[in-house]
Amino acid sequence: MPDSPILITGGAGFIGSHLAEALLARGERVRVLDNLSTGKRANLPDSERLEIVEGDVGDLAQVQRAVAGCRAVAHLAAVASVQASVEDPLGTHRSNLIGTLNLCEAMRQAGVRRVVFASSAAVYGNHGEGRAIDEDTPKAPLTPYAADKLASEHYLDFYRRQHGLEPAIFRFFNIYGPRQDPSSPYSGVISIFAERARLGLPITVFGDGEQTRDFFYVKDLVALLLQALDTSEPGSEPVNVGLDRATSLNELLATLGDLLGGLPPVSHGPARAGDIRHSRADNRRLLARYRASSVTSLRDGLAALLEAPARS
Ligand SMILES: NC(=O)c1ccc[n+]([C@@H]2O[C@H](COP(=O)([O-])OP(=O)(O)OC[C@H]3O[C@@H](n4cnc5c(N)ncnc54)[C@H](O)[C@@H]3O)[C@@H](O)[C@H]2O)c1
């Protein structure tokens, strides 16, 4: 059914809008289901092949309507803020777990099989800190956000075994790029630093700046999601998405300074309580299953981010 659309839940958000753009660019029809809580219509291009449905994944009837006639689904809708899930576990649960379950049920009923799911490195909690984290690392969800992501993985696996769903589950580490909300717990730091550096505003780093993350450029992620939508065999096990490269915040700032020919004043504040110090993905499964040949370096990704229009 090459003419039937691909549904992107959360398609008006940061990652979803990049995926929508890429699918439209290769001639696909795209349907977006988004409640526009953090996503924006302005993130999406104008296209007659794009249908935007304002609706909630927590509402089964709306999900059923959105799934009807689709070829495959990229399930990205979620309250992506860990902090929001701590403050409102019930509200986020409706989006982050009930939303996944509604989608599984609607797909089963409609006979749609392929779904790509955005899980998170948060499922590992503090386990594996200081080494590359592989997918078999014990799971230790420390927040409602992480618990809902892990439970979503289990529901998707149940629907795979019981009803023939074909989920491709990715555990994203820190995705960054244009249009990211600076308040994102993942790589919001990149948007904040880039924006302030570009405007010449002072920058504050929490702690000594030696904490590290594994940053992955959003367009490289989209290339993986497209492969997962297309592949004949998505595999049943979750796959980490990261570069297996630790970048410290100090290194990040130095690269930004290099690209911009200087930085505004940088000061250091107290470290944030509960912050994980180091997080890095073991990505051997990713490299074995997917083509990740043209991965963007941090320097090139930051350069692209600096060139992109600022978020309105
Ligand atoms: N950005 C990262 O580094 C990262 C890391 C790990 C996992 N993830 C996951 O990737 C997905 C996309 O994240 P993002 O960074 O693009 O965040 P985002 O907030 O930009 O995108 C999430 C989208 O989902 C929508 N949404 C939220 N609740 C909804 C609901 N109940 N019904 C319909 N739409 C709803 C929002 O309006 C938004 O457009 C999320 O599932 C997030 O948990 C992101």
Coordinates of C-alpha atoms in Angstrom, one line a residue, residues 13-168:
G13 CA 7.5 17.7 18.2
F14 CA 11.3 18.0 17.8
I15 CA 12.1 14.5 16.5
G16 CA 8.7 13.8 14.9
S17 CA 8.8 16.9 12.8
H18 CA 12.2 15.9 11.4
L19 CA 10.9 12.4 10.6
A20 CA 7.8 13.9 8.9
E21 CA 10.0 16.2 6.8
A22 CA 12.2 13.2 5.7
L23 CA 9.2 11.0 4.8
L24 CA 7.5 13.8 2.8
A25 CA 10.8 14.4 1.0
R26 CA 10.8 10.8 -0.3
G27 CA 7.2 11.2 -1.5
E28 CA 5.3 9.5 1.3
R29 CA 2.0 10.5 2.8
V30 CA 2.2 11.4 6.4
R31 CA -0.5 11.7 9.1
V32 CA 0.5 13.3 12.4
L33 CA -1.4 12.8 15.6
D34 CA -0.4 15.3 18.2
N35 CA -2.0 17.1 21.1
L36 CA 0.3 20.1 20.5
S37 CA 1.3 20.2 24.2
T38 CA 4.9 20.7 23.4
G39 CA 4.8 20.2 19.6
K40 CA 3.9 23.0 17.2
R41 CA 2.3 23.2 13.8
A42 CA 5.0 25.6 12.8
N43 CA 7.5 22.7 13.2
L44 CA 5.9 21.0 10.2
P45 CA 6.1 22.0 6.5
D46 CA 3.1 22.8 4.3
S47 CA 2.3 19.8 2.1
E48 CA -0.8 18.3 0.6
R49 CA 0.6 14.9 1.5
L50 CA 0.6 15.9 5.2
E51 CA -2.5 15.5 7.4
I52 CA -2.3 16.9 10.9
V53 CA -4.8 15.5 13.4
E54 CA -5.0 17.4 16.7
G55 CA -5.7 14.7 19.2
D56 CA -4.5 12.7 22.2
V57 CA -2.9 9.2 22.3
G58 CA -4.6 8.8 25.7
D59 CA -8.0 8.6 23.9
L60 CA -8.6 5.2 22.3
A61 CA -11.2 6.4 19.8
Q62 CA -8.9 9.2 18.5
V63 CA -6.0 6.7 18.1
Q64 CA -8.3 4.3 16.3
R65 CA -9.3 7.0 13.8
A66 CA -5.7 8.0 13.3
V67 CA -4.4 4.5 12.8
A68 CA -7.2 3.6 10.2
G69 CA -5.7 3.1 6.8
C70 CA -2.1 3.6 7.8
R71 CA 0.8 1.5 6.6
A72 CA 3.0 1.9 9.6
V73 CA 3.4 4.0 12.8
A74 CA 6.2 5.9 14.4
H75 CA 5.2 6.2 18.0
L76 CA 6.9 9.3 19.4
A77 CA 4.1 11.0 21.3
A78 CA 5.0 11.3 25.0
V79 CA 5.5 13.8 27.7
A80 CA 9.2 13.9 27.1
S81 CA 10.0 15.7 30.3
V82 CA 11.3 13.5 33.1
Q83 CA 10.6 16.3 35.6
A84 CA 6.9 16.6 34.4
S85 CA 6.5 12.9 35.1
V86 CA 7.8 13.3 38.6
E87 CA 5.4 16.2 39.2
D88 CA 2.3 14.6 37.5
P89 CA 2.7 10.8 37.4
L90 CA -0.9 10.2 36.5
G91 CA -1.2 12.8 33.8
T92 CA 2.1 11.6 32.1
H93 CA 1.1 8.0 32.5
R94 CA -2.0 8.6 30.3
S95 CA 0.2 9.8 27.5
N96 CA 3.2 7.7 28.1
L97 CA 1.8 4.3 28.8
I98 CA -1.9 4.3 28.2
G99 CA -1.1 6.1 24.9
T100 CA 1.2 3.1 23.9
L101 CA -1.4 0.6 24.9
N102 CA -4.1 2.4 23.0
L103 CA -1.9 2.4 20.0
C104 CA -1.2 -1.4 20.3
E105 CA -4.9 -2.1 20.5
A106 CA -5.8 0.2 17.6
M107 CA -3.1 -1.4 15.5
R108 CA -4.2 -4.9 16.3
Q109 CA -7.8 -4.0 15.4
A110 CA -6.8 -2.3 12.1
G111 CA -4.2 -5.0 11.2
V112 CA -1.3 -2.5 11.0
R113 CA 1.9 -4.3 12.1
R114 CA 4.9 -2.1 11.9
V115 CA 5.6 0.4 14.7
V116 CA 8.8 2.2 15.6
F117 CA 8.9 3.2 19.3
A118 CA 10.9 5.9 21.0
S119 CA 12.1 4.4 24.3
S120 CA 14.9 6.0 26.3
A121 CA 18.2 5.4 28.0
A122 CA 16.3 6.4 31.2
V123 CA 15.2 2.7 31.5
Y124 CA 18.8 1.9 32.8
G125 CA 18.6 4.5 35.6
N126 CA 22.1 4.8 37.2
H127 CA 23.2 1.3 36.0
G128 CA 26.2 1.1 33.8
E129 CA 27.4 4.6 34.7
G130 CA 31.1 5.0 33.8
R131 CA 31.1 2.4 31.0
A132 CA 29.3 1.9 27.7
I133 CA 25.7 0.7 28.6
D134 CA 24.6 -2.3 26.5
E135 CA 21.0 -3.3 26.1
D136 CA 21.3 -6.2 28.7
T137 CA 22.3 -3.8 31.4
P138 CA 19.8 -4.3 34.3
K139 CA 16.8 -2.0 34.1
A140 CA 16.4 0.5 36.9
P141 CA 13.7 3.0 36.0
L142 CA 13.9 5.8 38.6
T143 CA 11.1 8.0 37.5
P144 CA 7.5 7.6 36.2
Y145 CA 8.8 8.6 32.8
A146 CA 11.3 5.7 32.8
A147 CA 8.8 3.2 34.2
D148 CA 6.3 4.1 31.5
K149 CA 8.9 3.7 28.7
L150 CA 10.0 0.3 30.1
A151 CA 6.4 -0.9 30.5
S152 CA 5.6 0.4 27.0
E153 CA 8.5 -1.8 25.7
H154 CA 6.9 -4.8 27.5
Y155 CA 3.4 -4.2 26.1
L156 CA 4.8 -3.8 22.6
D157 CA 6.6 -7.1 23.0
F158 CA 3.4 -8.8 24.3
Y159 CA 1.5 -7.6 21.2
R160 CA 4.4 -8.8 19.0
R161 CA 4.2 -12.3 20.5
Q162 CA 0.5 -12.5 20.8
H163 CA -0.8 -10.5 17.9
G164 CA 2.0 -10.3 15.3
L165 CA 2.8 -6.6 15.8
E166 CA 6.3 -5.7 14.5
P167 CA 7.8 -3.2 16.9
A168 CA 11.2 -1.8 16.4

